[in-house]
PDB file of C-alpha atoms in Angstrom:
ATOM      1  CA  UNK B 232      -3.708 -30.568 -22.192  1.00 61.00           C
ATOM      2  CA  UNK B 233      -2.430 -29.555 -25.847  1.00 78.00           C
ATOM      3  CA  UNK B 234      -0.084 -26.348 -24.387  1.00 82.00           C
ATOM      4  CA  UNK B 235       3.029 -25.385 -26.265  1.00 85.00           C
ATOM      5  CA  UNK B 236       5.647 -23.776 -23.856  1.00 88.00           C
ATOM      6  CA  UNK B 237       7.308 -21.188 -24.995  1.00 89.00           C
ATOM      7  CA  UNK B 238      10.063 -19.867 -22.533  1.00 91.00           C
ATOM      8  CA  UNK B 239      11.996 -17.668 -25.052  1.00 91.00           C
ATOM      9  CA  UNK B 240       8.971 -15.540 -24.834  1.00 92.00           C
ATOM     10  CA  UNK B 241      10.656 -12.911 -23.112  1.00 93.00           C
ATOM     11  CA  UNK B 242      12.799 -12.223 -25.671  1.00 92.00           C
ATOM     12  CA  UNK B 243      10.389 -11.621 -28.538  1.00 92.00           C
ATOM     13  CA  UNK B 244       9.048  -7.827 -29.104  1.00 91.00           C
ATOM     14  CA  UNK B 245       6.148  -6.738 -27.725  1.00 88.00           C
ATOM     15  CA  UNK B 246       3.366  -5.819 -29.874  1.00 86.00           C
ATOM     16  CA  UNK B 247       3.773  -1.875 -28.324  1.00 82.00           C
ATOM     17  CA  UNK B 248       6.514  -1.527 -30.514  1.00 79.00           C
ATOM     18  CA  UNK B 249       9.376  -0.882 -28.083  1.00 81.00           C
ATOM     19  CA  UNK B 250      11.370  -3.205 -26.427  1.00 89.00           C
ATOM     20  CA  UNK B 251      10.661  -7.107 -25.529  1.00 93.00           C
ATOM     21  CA  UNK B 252       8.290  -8.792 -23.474  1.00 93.00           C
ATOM     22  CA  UNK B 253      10.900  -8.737 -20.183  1.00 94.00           C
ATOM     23  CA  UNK B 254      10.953  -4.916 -20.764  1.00 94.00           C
ATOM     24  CA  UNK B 255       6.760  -5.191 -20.780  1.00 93.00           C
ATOM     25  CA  UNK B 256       6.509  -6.999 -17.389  1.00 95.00           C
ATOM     26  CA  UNK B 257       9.543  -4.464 -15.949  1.00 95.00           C
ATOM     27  CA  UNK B 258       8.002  -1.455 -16.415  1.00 95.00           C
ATOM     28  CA  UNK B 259       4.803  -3.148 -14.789  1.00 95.00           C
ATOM     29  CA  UNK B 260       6.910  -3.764 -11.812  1.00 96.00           C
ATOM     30  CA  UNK B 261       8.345  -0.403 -12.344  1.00 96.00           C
ATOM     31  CA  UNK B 262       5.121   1.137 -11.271  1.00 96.00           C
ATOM     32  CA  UNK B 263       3.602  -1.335  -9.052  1.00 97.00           C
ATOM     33  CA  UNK B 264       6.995  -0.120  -6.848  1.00 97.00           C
ATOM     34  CA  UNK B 265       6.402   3.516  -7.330  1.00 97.00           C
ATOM     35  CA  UNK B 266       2.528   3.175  -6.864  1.00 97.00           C
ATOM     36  CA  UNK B 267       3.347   1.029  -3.121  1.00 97.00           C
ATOM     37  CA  UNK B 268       5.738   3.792  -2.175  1.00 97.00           C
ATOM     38  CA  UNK B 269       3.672   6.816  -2.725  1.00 97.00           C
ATOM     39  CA  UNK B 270       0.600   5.015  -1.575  1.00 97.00           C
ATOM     40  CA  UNK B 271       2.717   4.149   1.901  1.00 97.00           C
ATOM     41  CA  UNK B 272       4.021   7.494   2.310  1.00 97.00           C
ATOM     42  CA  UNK B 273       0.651   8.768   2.977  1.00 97.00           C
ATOM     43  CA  UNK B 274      -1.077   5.401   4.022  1.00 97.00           C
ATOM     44  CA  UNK B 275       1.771   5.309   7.150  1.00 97.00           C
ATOM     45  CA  UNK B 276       1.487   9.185   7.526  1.00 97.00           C
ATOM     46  CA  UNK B 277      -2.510   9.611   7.828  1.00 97.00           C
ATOM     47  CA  UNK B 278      -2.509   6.038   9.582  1.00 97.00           C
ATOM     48  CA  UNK B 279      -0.027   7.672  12.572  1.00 96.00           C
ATOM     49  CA  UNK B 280      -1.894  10.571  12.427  1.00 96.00           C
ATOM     50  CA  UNK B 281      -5.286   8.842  12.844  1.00 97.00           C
ATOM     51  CA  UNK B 282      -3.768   5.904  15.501  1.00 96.00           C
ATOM     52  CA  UNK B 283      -2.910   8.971  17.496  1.00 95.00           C
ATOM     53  CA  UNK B 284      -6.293  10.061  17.452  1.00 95.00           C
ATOM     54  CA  UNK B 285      -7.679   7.256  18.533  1.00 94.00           C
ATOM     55  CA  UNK B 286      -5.346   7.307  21.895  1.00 93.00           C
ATOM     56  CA  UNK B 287      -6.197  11.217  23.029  1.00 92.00           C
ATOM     57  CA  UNK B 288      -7.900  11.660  26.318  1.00 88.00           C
ATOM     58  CA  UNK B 289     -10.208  13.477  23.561  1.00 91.00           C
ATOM     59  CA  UNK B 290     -13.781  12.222  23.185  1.00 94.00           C
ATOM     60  CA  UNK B 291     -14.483  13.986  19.826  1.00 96.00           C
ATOM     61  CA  UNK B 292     -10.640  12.913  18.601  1.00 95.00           C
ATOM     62  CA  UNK B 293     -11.513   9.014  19.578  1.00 95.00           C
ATOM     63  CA  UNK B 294     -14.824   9.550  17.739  1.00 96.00           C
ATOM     64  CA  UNK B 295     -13.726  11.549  14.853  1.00 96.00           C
ATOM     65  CA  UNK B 296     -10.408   8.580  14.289  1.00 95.00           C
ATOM     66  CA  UNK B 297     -12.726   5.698  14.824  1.00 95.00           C
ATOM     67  CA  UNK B 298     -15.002   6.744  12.038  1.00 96.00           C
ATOM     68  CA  UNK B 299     -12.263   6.818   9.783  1.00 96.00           C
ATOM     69  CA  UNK B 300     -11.163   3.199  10.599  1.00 96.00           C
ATOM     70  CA  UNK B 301     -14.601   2.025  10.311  1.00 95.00           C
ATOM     71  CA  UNK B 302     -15.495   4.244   7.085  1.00 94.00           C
ATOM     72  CA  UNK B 303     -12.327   2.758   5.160  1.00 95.00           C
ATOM     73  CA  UNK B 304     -12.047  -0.933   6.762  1.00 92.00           C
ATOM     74  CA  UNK B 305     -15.002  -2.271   6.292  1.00 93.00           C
ATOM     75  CA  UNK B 306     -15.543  -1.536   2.602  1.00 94.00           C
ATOM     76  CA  UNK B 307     -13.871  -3.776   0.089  1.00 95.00           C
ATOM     77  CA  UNK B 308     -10.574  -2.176  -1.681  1.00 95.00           C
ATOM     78  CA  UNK B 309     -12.112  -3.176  -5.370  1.00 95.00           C
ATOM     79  CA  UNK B 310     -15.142  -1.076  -4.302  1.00 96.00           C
ATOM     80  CA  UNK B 311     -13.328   2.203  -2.810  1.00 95.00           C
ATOM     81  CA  UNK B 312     -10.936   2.057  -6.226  1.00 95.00           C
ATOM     82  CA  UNK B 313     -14.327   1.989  -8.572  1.00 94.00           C
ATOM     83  CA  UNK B 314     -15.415   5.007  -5.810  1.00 93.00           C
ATOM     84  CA  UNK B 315     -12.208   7.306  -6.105  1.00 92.00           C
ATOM     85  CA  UNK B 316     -11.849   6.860  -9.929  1.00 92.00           C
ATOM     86  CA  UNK B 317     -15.434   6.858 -11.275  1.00 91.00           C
ATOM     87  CA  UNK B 318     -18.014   8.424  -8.828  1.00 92.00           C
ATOM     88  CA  UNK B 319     -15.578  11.155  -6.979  1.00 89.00           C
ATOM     89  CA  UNK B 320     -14.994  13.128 -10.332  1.00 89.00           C
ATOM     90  CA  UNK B 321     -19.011  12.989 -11.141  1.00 89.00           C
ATOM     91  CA  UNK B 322     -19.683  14.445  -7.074  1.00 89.00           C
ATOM     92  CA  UNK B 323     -16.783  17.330  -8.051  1.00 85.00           C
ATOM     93  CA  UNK B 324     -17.840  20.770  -9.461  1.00 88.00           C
ATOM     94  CA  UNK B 325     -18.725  20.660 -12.878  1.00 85.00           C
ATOM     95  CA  UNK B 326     -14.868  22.111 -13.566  1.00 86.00           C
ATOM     96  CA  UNK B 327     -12.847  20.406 -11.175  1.00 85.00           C
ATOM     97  CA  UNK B 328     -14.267  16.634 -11.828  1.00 84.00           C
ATOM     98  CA  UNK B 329     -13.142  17.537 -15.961  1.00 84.00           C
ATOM     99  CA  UNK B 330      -9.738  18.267 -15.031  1.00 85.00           C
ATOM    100  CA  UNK B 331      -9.395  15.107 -12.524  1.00 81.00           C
ATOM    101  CA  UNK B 332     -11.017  13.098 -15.671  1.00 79.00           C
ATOM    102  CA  UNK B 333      -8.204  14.740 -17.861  1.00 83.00           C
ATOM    103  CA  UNK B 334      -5.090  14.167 -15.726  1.00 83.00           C
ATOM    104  CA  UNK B 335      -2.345  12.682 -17.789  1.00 82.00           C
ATOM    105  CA  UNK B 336      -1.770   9.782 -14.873  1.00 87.00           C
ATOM    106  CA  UNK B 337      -5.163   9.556 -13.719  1.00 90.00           C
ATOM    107  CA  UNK B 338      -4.860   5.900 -12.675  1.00 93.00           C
ATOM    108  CA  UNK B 339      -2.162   6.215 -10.879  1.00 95.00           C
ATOM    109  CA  UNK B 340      -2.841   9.081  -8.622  1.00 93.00           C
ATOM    110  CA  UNK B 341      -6.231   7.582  -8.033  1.00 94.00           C
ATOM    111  CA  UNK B 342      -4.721   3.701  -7.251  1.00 95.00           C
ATOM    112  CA  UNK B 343      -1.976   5.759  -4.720  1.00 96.00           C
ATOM    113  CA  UNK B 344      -4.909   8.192  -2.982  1.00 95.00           C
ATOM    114  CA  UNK B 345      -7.111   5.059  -2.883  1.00 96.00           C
ATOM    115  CA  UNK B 346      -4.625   2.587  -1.650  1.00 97.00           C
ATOM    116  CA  UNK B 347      -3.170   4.952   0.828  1.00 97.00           C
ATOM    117  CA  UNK B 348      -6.334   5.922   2.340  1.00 97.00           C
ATOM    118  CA  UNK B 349      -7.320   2.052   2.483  1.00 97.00           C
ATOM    119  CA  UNK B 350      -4.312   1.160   4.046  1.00 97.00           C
ATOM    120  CA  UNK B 351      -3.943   4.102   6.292  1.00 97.00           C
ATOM    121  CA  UNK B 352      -7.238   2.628   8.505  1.00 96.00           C
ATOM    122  CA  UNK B 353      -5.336  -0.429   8.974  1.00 96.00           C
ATOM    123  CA  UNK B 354      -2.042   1.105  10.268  1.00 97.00           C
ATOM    124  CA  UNK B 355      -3.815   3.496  12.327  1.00 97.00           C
ATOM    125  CA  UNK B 356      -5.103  -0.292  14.480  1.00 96.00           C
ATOM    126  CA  UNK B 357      -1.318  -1.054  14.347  1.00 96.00           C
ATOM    127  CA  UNK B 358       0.027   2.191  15.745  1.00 96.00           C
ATOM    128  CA  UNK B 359      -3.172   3.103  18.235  1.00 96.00           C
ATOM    129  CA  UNK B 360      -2.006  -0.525  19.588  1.00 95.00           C
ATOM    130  CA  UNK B 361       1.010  -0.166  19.688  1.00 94.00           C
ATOM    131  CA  UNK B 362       0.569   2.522  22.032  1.00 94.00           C
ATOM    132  CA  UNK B 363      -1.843   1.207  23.819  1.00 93.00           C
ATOM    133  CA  UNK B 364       0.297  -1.673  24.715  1.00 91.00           C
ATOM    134  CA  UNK B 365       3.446   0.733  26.350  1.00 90.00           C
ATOM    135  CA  UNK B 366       3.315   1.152  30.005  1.00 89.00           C
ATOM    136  CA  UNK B 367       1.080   3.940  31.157  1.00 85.00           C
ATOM    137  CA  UNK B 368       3.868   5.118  33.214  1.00 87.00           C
ATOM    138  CA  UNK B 369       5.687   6.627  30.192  1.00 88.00           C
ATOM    139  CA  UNK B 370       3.245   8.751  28.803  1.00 87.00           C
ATOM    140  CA  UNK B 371       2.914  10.400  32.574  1.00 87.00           C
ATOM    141  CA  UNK B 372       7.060  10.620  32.820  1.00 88.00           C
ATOM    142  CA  UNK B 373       6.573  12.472  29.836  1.00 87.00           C
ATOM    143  CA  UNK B 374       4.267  15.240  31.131  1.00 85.00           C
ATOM    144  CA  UNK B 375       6.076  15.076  34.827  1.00 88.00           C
ATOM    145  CA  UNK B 376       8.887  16.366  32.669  1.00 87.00           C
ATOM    146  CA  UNK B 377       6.945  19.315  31.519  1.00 88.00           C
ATOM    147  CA  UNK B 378       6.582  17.748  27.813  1.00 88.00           C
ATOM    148  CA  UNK B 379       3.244  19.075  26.487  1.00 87.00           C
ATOM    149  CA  UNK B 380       0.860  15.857  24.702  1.00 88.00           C
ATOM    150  CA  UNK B 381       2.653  16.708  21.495  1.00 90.00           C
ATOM    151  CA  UNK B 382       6.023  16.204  22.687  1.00 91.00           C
ATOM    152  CA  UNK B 383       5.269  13.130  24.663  1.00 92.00           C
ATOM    153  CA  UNK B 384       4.065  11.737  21.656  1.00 92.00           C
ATOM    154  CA  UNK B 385       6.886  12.692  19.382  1.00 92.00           C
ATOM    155  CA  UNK B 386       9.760  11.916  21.887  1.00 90.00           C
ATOM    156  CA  UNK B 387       8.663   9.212  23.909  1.00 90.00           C
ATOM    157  CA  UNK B 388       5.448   7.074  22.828  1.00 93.00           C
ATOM    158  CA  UNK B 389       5.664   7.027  19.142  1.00 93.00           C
ATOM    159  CA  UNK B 390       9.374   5.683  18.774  1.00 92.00           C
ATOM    160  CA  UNK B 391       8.806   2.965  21.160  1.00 91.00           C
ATOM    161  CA  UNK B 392       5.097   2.238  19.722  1.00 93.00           C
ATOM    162  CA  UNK B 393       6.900   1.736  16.243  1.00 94.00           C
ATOM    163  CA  UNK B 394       9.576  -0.095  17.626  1.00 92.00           C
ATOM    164  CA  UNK B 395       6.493  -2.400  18.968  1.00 91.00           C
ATOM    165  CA  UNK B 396       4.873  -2.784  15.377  1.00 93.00           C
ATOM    166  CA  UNK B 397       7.309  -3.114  13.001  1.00 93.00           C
ATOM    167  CA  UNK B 398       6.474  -6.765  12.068  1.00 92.00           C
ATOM    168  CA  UNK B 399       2.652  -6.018  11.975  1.00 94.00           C
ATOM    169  CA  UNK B 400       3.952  -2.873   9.665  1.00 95.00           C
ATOM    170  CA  UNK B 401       5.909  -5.112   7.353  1.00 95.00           C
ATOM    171  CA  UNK B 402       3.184  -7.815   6.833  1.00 95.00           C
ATOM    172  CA  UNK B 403       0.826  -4.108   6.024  1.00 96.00           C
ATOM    173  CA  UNK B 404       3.424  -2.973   3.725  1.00 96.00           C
ATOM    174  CA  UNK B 405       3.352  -6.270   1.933  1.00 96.00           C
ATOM    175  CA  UNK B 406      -0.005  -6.201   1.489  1.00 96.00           C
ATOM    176  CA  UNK B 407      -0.263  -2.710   0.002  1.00 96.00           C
ATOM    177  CA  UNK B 408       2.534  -3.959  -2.551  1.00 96.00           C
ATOM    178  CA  UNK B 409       0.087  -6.998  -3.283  1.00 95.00           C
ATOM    179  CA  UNK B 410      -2.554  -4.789  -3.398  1.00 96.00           C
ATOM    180  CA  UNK B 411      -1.646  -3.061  -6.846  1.00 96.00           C
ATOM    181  CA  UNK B 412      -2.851  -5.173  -8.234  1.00 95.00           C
ATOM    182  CA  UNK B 413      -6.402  -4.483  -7.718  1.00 95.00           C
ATOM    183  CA  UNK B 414      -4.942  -0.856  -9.902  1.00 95.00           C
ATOM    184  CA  UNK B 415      -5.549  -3.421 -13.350  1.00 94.00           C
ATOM    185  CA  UNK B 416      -8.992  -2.616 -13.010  1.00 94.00           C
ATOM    186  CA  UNK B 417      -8.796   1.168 -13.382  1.00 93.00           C
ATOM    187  CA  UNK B 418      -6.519   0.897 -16.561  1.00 90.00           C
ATOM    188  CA  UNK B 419      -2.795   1.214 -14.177  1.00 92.00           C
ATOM    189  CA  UNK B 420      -0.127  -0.959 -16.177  1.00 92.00           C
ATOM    190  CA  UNK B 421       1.288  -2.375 -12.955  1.00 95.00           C
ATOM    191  CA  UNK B 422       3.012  -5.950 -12.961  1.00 96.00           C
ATOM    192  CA  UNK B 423      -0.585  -8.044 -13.288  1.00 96.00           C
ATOM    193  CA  UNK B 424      -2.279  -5.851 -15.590  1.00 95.00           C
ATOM    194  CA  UNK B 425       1.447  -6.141 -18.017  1.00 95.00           C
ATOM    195  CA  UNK B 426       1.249 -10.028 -17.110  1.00 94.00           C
ATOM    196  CA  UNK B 427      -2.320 -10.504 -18.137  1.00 94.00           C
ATOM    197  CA  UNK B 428      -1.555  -7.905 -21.498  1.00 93.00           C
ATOM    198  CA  UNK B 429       1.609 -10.658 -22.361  1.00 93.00           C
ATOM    199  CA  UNK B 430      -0.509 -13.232 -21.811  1.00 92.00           C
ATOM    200  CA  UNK B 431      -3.920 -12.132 -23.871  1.00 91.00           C
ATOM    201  CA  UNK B 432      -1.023 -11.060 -26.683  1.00 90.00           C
ATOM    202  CA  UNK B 433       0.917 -13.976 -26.676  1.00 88.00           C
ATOM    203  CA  UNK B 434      -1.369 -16.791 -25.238  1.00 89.00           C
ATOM    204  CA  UNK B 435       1.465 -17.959 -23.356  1.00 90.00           C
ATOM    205  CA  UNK B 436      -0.643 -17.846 -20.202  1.00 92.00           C
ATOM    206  CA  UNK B 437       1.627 -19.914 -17.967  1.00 93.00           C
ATOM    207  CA  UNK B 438       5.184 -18.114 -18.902  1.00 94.00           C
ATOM    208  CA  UNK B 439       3.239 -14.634 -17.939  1.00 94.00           C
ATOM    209  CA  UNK B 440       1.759 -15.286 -14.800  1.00 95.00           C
ATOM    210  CA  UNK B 441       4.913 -17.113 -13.671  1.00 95.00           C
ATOM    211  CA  UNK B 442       7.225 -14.298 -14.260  1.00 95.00           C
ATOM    212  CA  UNK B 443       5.134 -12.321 -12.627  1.00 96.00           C
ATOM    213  CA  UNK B 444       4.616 -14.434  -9.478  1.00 96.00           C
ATOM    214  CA  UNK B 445       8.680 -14.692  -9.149  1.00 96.00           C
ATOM    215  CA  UNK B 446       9.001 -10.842  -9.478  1.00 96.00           C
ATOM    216  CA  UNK B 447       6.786 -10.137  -6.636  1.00 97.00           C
ATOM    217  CA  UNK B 448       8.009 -12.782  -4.779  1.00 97.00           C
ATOM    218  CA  UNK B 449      11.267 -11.391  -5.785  1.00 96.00           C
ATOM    219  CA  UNK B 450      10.049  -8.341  -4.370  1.00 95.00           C
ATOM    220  CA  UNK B 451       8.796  -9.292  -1.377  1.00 96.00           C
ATOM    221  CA  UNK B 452      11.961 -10.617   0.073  1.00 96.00           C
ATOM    222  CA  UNK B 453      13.872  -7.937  -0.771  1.00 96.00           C
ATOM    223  CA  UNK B 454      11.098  -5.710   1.689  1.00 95.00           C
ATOM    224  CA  UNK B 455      11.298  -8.598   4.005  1.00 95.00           C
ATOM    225  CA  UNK B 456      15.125  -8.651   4.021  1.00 96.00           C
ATOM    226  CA  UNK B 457      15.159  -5.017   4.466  1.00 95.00           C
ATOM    227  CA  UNK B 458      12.125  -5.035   7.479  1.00 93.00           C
ATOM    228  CA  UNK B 459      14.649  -7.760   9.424  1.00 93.00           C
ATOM    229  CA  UNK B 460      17.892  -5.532   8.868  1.00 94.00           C
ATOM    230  CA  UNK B 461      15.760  -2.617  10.103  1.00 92.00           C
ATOM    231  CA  UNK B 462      14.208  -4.207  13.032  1.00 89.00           C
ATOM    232  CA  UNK B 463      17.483  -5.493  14.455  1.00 89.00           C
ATOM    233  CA  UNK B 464      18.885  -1.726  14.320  1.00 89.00           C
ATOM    234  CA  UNK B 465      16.374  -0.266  15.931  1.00 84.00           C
ATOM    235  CA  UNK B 466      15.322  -2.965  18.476  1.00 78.00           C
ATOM    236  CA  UNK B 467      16.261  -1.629  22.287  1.00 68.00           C
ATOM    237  CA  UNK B 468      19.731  -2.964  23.809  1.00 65.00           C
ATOM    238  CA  UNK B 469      18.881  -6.285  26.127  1.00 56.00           C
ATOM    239  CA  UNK B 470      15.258  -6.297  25.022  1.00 54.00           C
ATOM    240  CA  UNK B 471      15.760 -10.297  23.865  1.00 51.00           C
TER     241      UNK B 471
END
């Protein structure tokens, strides 16, 4: 294998004009961070909402929440992000699907609707379990109090449910970081698609795709660090 190693790489200007090769791969990471926390915001949101759903002495709530699970789970993430950026603006009004061609940030409001949507069906099975798995006593201490549903949600199921799942919602949240990735094929500069640009400029494959993998490792532990310091301040005096 004839490969010349080149790890000074980083410091060499990229061919965008402005600033090195380090500063490429940063501002990939840049956005695969912003693009995981918008995409969580409404991935954990719609997934509580939707969990909830699924738990209702409600037929046509079950019904309506279990659709959405099956509608988003069991179709591939690669597929739903060629979906939301090239067939939803063609189903739009004439109008409507040129401006949501036109947007300045079009990948990236498409890889954060896609990705939270996607991961929203997953977290909805975390939370919906999570509730599921609390004594049945609490939700009826709750309305022996005179809560209404709501209320007994909000005060008494859904703070111990997400005490419950906050590992399963880490390992989630890691994946919808990992999961940027699949962005690269929509045009989003996130940390693989500025890897695989360093690399197809600078054919130093090996230095690329190894800074990348110790950034989102990097990355990773940091959420993983900050998951355990979390879990350990919320976890319920004498529980273990």
């Amino acid at each position: 294998m004839n490969y010349t190693w080149n790890w000074g790489i980083f410091l060499e200007p990229s061919p965008e004009g402005a600033g090195t090769y380090a500063d490429m791969l940063l501002s990939g990471l840049a956005w695969t961070v912003v693009t995981a926390l918008c995409s969580w915001a409404i991935a954990f949101t719609l997934g509580s909402v939707v969990g909830v759903m699924r738990t209702l002495p409600s037929r046509t709530a079950n019904v309506i929440g279990a659709a959405y699970v099956e509608a988003f789970r069991n179709v591939p993430l690669l597929v739903q992000m060629f979906l939301w950026y090239f067939v939803l603006p063609e189903l739009l009004p004439a109008r409507l699907g040129a401006a949501v061609k036109q947007m300045p940030e079009a990948p990236f409001t498409t890889a954060v609707l896609c990705l939270g949507f996607f991961t929203a069906a997953r977290v909805a099975e975390q939370v919906r379990a999570g509730i599921r798995a609390l004594p049945r006593g609490q939700a009826q201490a709750g309305l022996a109090l005179g809560l209404t549903w709501a209320q007994t949600y909000r005060a008494v199921l859904l703070p111990n449910a997400y005490r419950i799942i906050l590992p399963p919602l880490t390992s989630e949240f890691l994946n919808n970081l990992k999961n940027t990735s699949v962005a690269l094929t929509i045009g989003l500069l996130e940390l693989t698609a500025r890897a695989r640009s360093m690399q197809e400029f600078s054919f130093q494959v090996f230095e690329a795709f190894t800074a990348a993998t110790l950034l989102y490792v990097a990355l990773n532990l940091v959420v993983i660090a900050g998951a355990t310091l979390l879990e350990r301040r919320v976890a319920v005096p004498g529980g273990r």
